mmCIF file of C-alpha atoms and ligand atoms in Angstrom:
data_model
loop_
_atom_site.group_PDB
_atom_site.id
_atom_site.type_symbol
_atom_site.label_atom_id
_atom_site.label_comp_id
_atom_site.label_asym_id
_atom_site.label_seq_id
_atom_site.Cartn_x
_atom_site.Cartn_y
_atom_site.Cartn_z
ATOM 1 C CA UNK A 21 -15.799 -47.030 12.765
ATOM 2 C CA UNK A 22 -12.209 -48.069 13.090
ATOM 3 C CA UNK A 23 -10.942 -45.962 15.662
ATOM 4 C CA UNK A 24 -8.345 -43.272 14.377
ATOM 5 C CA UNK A 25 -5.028 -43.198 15.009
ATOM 6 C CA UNK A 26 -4.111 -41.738 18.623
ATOM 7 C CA UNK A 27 -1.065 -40.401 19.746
ATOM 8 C CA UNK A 28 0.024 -37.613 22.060
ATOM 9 C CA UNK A 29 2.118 -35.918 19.386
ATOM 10 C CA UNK A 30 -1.022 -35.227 17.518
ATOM 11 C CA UNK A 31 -3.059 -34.050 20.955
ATOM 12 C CA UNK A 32 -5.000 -37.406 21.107
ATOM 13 C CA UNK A 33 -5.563 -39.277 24.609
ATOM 14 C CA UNK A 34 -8.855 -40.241 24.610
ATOM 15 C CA UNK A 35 -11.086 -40.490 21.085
ATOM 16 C CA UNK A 36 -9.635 -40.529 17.784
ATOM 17 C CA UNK A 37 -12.028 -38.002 16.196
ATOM 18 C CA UNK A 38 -9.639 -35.043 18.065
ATOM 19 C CA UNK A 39 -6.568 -36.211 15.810
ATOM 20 C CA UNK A 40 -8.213 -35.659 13.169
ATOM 21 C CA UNK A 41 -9.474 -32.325 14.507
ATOM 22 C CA UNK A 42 -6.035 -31.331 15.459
ATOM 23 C CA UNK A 43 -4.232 -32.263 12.309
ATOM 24 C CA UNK A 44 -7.271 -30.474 10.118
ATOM 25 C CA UNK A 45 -6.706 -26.910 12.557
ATOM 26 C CA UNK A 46 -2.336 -27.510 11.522
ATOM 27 C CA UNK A 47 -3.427 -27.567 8.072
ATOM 28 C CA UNK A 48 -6.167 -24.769 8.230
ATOM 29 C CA UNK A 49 -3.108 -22.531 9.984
ATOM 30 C CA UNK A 50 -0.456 -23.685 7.485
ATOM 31 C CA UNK A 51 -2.730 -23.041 4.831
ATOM 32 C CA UNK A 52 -3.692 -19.450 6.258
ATOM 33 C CA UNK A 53 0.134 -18.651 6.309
ATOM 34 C CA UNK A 54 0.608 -19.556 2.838
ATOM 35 C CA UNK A 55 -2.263 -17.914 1.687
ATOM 36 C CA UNK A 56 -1.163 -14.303 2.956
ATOM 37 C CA UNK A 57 2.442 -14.899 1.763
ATOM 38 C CA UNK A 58 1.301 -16.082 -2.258
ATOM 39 C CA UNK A 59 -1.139 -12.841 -1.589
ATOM 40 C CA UNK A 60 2.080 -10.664 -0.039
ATOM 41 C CA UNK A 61 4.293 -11.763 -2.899
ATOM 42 C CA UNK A 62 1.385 -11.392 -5.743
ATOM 43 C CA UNK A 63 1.392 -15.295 -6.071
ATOM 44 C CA UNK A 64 -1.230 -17.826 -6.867
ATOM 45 C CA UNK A 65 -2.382 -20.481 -4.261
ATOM 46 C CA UNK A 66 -1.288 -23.123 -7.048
ATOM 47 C CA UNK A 67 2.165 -22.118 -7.601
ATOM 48 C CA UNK A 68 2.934 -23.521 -4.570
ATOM 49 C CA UNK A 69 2.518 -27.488 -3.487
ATOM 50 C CA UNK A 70 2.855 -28.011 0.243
ATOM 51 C CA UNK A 71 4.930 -31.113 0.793
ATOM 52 C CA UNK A 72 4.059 -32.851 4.357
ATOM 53 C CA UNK A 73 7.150 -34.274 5.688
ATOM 54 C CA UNK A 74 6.230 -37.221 7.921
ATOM 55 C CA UNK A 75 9.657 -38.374 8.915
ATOM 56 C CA UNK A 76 9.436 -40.653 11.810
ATOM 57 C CA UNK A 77 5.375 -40.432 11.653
ATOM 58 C CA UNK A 78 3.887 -43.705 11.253
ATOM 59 C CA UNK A 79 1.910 -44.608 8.019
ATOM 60 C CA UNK A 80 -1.336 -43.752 9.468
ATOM 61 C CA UNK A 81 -0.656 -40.117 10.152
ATOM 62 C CA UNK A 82 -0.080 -40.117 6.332
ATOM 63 C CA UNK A 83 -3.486 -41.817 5.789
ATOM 64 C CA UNK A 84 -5.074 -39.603 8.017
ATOM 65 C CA UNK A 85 -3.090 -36.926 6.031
ATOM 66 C CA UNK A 86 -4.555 -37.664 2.908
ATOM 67 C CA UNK A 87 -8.215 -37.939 4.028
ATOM 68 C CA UNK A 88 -8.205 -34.656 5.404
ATOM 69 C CA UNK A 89 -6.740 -33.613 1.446
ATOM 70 C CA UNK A 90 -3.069 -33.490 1.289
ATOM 71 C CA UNK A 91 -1.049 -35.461 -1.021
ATOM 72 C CA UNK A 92 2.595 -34.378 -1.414
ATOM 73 C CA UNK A 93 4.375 -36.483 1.515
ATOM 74 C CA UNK A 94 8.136 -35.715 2.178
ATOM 75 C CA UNK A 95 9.943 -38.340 3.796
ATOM 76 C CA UNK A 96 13.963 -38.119 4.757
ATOM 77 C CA UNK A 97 14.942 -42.245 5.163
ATOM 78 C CA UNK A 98 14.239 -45.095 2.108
ATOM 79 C CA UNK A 99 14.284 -47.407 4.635
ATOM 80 C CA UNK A 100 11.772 -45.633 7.143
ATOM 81 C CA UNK A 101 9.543 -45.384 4.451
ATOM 82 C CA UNK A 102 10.064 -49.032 2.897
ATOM 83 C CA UNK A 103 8.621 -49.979 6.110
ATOM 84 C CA UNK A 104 5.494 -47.750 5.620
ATOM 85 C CA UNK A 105 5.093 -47.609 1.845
ATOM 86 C CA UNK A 106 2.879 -50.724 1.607
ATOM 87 C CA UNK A 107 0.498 -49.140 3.987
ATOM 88 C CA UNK A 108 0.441 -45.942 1.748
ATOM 89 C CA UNK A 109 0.835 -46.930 -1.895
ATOM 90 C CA UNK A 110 -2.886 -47.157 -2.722
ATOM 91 C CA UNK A 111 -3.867 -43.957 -1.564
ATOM 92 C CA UNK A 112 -5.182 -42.204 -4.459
ATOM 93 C CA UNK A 113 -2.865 -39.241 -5.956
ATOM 94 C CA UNK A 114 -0.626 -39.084 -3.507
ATOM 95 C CA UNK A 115 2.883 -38.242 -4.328
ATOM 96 C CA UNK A 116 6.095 -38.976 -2.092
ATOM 97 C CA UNK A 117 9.385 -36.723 -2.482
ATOM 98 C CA UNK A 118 12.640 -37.770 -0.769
ATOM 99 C CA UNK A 119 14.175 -34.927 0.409
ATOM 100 C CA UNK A 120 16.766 -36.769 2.696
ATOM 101 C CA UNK A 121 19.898 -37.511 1.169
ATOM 102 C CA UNK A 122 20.126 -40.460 -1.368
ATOM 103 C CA UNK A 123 23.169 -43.129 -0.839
ATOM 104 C CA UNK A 124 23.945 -44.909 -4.107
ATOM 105 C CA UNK A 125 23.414 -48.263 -2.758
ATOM 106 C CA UNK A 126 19.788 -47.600 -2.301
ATOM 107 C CA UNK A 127 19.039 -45.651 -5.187
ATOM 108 C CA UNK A 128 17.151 -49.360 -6.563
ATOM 109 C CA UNK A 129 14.840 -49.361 -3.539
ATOM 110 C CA UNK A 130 14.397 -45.498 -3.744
ATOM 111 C CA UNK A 131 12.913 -45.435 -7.747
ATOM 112 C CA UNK A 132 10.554 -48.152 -6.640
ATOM 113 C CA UNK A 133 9.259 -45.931 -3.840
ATOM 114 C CA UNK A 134 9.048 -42.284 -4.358
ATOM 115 C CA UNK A 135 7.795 -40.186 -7.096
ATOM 116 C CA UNK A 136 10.401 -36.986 -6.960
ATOM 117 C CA UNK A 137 14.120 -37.148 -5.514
ATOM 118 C CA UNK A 138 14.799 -34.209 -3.994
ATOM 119 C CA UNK A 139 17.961 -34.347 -3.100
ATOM 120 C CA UNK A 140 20.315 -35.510 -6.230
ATOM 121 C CA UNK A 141 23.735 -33.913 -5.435
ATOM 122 C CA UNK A 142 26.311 -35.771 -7.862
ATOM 123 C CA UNK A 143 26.186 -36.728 -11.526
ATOM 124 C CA UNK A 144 27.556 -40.541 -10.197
ATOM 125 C CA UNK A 145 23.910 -40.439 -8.244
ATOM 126 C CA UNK A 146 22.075 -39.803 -10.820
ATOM 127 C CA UNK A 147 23.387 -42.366 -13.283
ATOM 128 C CA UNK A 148 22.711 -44.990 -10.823
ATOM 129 C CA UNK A 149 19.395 -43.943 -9.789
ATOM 130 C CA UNK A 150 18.535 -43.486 -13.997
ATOM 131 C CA UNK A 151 19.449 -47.252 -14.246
ATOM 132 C CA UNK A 152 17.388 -47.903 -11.438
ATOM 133 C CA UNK A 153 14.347 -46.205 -12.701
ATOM 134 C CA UNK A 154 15.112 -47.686 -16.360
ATOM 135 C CA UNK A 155 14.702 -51.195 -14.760
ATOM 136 C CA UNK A 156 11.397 -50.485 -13.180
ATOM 137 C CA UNK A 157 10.066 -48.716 -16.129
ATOM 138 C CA UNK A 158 9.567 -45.784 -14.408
ATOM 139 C CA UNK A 159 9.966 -41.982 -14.672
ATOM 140 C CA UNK A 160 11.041 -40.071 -11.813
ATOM 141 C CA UNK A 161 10.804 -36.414 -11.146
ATOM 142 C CA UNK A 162 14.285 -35.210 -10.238
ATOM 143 C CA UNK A 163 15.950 -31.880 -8.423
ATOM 144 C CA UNK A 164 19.186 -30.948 -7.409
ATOM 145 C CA UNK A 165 20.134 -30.365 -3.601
ATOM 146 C CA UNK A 166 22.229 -27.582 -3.426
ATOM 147 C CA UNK A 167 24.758 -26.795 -0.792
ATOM 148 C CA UNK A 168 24.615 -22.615 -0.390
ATOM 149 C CA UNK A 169 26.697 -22.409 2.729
ATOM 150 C CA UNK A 170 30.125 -24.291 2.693
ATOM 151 C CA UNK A 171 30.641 -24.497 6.417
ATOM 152 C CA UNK A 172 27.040 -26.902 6.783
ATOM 153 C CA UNK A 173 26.487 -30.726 6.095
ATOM 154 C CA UNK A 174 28.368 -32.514 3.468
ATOM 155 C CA UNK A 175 24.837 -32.990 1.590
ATOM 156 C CA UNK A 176 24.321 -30.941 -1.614
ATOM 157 C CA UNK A 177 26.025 -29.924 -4.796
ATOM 158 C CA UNK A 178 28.087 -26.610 -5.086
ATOM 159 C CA UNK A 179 26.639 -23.888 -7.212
ATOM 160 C CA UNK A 180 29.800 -24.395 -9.476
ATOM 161 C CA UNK A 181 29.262 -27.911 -10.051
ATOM 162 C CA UNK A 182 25.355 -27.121 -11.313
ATOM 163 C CA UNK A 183 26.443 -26.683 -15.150
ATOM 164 C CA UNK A 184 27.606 -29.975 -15.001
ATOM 165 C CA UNK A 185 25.501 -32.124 -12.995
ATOM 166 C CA UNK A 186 22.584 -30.344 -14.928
ATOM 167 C CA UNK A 187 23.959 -31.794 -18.276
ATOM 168 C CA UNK A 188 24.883 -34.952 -16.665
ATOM 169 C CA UNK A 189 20.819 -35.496 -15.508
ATOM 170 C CA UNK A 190 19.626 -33.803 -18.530
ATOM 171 C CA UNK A 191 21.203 -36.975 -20.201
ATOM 172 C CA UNK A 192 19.752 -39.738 -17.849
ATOM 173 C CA UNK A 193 16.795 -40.462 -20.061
ATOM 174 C CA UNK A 194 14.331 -41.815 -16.891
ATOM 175 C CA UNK A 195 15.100 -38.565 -15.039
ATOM 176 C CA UNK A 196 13.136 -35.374 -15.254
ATOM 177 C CA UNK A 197 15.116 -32.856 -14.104
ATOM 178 C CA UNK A 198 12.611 -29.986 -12.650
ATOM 179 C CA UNK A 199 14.157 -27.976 -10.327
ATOM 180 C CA UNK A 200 16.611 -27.019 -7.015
ATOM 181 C CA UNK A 201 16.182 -27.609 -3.335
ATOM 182 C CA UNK A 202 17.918 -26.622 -0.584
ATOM 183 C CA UNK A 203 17.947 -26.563 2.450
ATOM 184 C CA UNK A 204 20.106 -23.747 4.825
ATOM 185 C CA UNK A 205 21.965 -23.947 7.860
ATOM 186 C CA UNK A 206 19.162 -23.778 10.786
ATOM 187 C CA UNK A 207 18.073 -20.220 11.857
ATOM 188 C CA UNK A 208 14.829 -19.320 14.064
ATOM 189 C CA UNK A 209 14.443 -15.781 11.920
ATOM 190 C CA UNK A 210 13.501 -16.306 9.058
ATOM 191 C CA UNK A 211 15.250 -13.344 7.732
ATOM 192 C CA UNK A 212 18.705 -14.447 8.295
ATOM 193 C CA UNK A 213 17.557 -17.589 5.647
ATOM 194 C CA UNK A 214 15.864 -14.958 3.003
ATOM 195 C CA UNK A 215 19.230 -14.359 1.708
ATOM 196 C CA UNK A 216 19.952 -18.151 0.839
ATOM 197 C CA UNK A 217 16.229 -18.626 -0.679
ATOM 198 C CA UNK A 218 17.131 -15.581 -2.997
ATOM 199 C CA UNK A 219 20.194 -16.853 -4.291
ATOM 200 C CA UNK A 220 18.897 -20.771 -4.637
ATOM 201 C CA UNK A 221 15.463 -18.777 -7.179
ATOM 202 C CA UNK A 222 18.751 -16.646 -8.943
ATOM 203 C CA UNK A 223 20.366 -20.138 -9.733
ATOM 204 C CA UNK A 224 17.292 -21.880 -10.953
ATOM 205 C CA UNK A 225 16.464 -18.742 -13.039
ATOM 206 C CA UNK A 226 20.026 -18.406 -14.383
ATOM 207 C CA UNK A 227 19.745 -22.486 -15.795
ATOM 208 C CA UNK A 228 16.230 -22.442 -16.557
ATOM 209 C CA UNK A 229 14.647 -24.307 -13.754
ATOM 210 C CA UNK A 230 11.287 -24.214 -12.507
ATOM 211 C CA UNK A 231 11.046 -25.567 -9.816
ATOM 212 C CA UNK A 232 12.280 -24.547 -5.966
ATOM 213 C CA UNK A 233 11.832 -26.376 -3.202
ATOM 214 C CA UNK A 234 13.042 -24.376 -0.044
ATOM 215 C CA UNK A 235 11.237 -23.563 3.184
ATOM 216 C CA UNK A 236 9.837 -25.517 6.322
ATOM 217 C CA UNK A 237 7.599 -24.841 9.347
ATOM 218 C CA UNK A 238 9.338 -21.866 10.381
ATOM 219 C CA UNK A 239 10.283 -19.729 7.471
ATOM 220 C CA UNK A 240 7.962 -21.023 4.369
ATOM 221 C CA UNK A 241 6.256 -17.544 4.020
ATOM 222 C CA UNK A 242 10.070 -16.048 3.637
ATOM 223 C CA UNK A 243 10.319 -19.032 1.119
ATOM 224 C CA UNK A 244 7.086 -18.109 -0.987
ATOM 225 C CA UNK A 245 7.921 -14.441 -1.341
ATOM 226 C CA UNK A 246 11.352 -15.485 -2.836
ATOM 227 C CA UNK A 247 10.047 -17.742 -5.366
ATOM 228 C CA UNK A 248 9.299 -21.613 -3.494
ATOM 229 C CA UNK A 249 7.363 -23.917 -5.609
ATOM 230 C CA UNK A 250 7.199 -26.632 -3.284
ATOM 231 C CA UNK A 251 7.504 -25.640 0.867
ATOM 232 C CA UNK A 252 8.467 -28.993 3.480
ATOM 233 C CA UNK A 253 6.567 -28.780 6.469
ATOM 234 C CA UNK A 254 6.537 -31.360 9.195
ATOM 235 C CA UNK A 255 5.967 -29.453 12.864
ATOM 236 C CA UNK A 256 3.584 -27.025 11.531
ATOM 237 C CA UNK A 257 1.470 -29.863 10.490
ATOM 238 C CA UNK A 258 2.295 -32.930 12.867
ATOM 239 C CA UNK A 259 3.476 -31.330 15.516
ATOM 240 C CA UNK A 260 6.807 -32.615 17.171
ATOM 241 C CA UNK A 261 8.493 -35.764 15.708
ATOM 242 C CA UNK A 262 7.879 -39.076 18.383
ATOM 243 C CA UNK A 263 11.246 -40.129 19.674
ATOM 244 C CA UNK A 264 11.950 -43.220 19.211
ATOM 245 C CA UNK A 265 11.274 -45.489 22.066
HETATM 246 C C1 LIG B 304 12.509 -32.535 8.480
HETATM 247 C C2 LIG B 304 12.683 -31.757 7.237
HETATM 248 C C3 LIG B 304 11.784 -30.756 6.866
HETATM 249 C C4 LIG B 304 10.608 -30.326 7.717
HETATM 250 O O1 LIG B 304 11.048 -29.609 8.827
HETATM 251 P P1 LIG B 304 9.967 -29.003 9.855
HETATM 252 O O2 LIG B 304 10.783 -28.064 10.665
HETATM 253 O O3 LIG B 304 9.430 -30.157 10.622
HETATM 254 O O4 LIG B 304 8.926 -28.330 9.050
HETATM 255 C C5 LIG B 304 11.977 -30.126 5.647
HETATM 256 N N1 LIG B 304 13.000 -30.453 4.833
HETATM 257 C C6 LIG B 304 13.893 -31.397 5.155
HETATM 258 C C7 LIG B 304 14.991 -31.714 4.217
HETATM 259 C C8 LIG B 304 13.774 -32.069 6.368
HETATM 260 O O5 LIG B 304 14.682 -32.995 6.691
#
């Protein structure tokens, strides 16, 4: 057998079969966590999909990934992942979000690549990546990155802006607007974030969105109890990111 992929960031030296053990124990305690926080907030298992975000992972942590059952990948960089996606395209049902923001000159590479866009934060963004998708013949899943704290990155729409940009997708006929992500300024307690996962499930509620994608390795159970459809994890499942070398 091919030997598996071995890195230190997974807790590999020596024989390939421990990567696999290690990554399987991350996703046996990331699937323990969300299992008592669906069962805390009275939620089903299946309301929530658990993206793996394998930023600066190489494409076989993502095969490895998949054989061990996941197979909603997360990935911040169109070209990072242009560089993996041919190793990773075959992979039966899996599904790759980018949750990174989206600059309008790639928007063409990004509808041949990715199944959701996470991160759509301007109507002018959405037209282009519409056209994009229209000339591939595809259909992408699309949800609005919204900026809840003023003071943080430049990424993300303002709540005010929503009724707008909502319309403006809602008319982008290769776009399937589904929901809002977000994603707050950094905090190790959880609590201090429960406040901006509260109001990001009021906004979706108020114009009839589904879906919510908020929550990463360190706060996802806060996440679930306020509502998350879809939670991003990276560290909790991969461990620390490799610097580059
Ligand atoms: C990197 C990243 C994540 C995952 O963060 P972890 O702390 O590794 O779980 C989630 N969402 C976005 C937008 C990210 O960039």
């Amino acid at each position: 057998m091919r030997p598996l992929y071995c890195e230190k960031w997974l807790g590999c030296w020596t024989n390939g079969c421990r990567t696999i053990n290690v990554l399987q124990e991350r996703i046996e305690q990331v699937e323990e966590r969300i299992g008592r926080a669906v069962a805390r907030a009275g939620r089903q298992r299946s309301e929530v999909t658990l993206v793996a975000v394998t930023k600066k992972f190489p494409a076989d942590v993502i095969c490895q990934a998949h054989a061990l059952g996941l197979r909603c990948f997360g990935e911040n960089y169109v070209q990072e992942f242009e560089g993996k996606h041919a190793d990773v395209a075959k992979l039966d049902g899996a599904q790759f979000h980018l949750i990174g923001h989206l600059q309008s000159n790639k928007t063409r590479i990004a509808a041949g690549l990715f199944q959701a866009i996470e991160t759509i934060d301007s109507a002018k963004l959405a037209r282009r990546l519409d056209e994009a998708a229209h000339s591939l013949a595809v259909t992408l899943e699309a949800m609005i990155e919204v900026k809840l704290s003023p003071e943080e990155s430049k990424a993300g729409a303002d709540p005010g802006q929503l009724p707008n940009l909502i319309a403006a997708i809602r008319d982008c006929p290769n776009l399937r607007l589904t929901g809002l992500m977000t994603m707050p300024p950094w905090n190790d307690d959880p609590e201090q974030t429960r406040p901006y996962f509260k109001k990001l499930a009021e906004l979706a509620l108020k114009h009839g969105l589904a879906k919510l994608s908020m929550g990463m390795s360190h706060d996802f159970e806060v996440a679930i109890e306020e509502g998350a459809t879809h939670i991003r994890v990276g560290r909790g499942l991969f461990g620390p990111r490799p610097k580059p070398a």
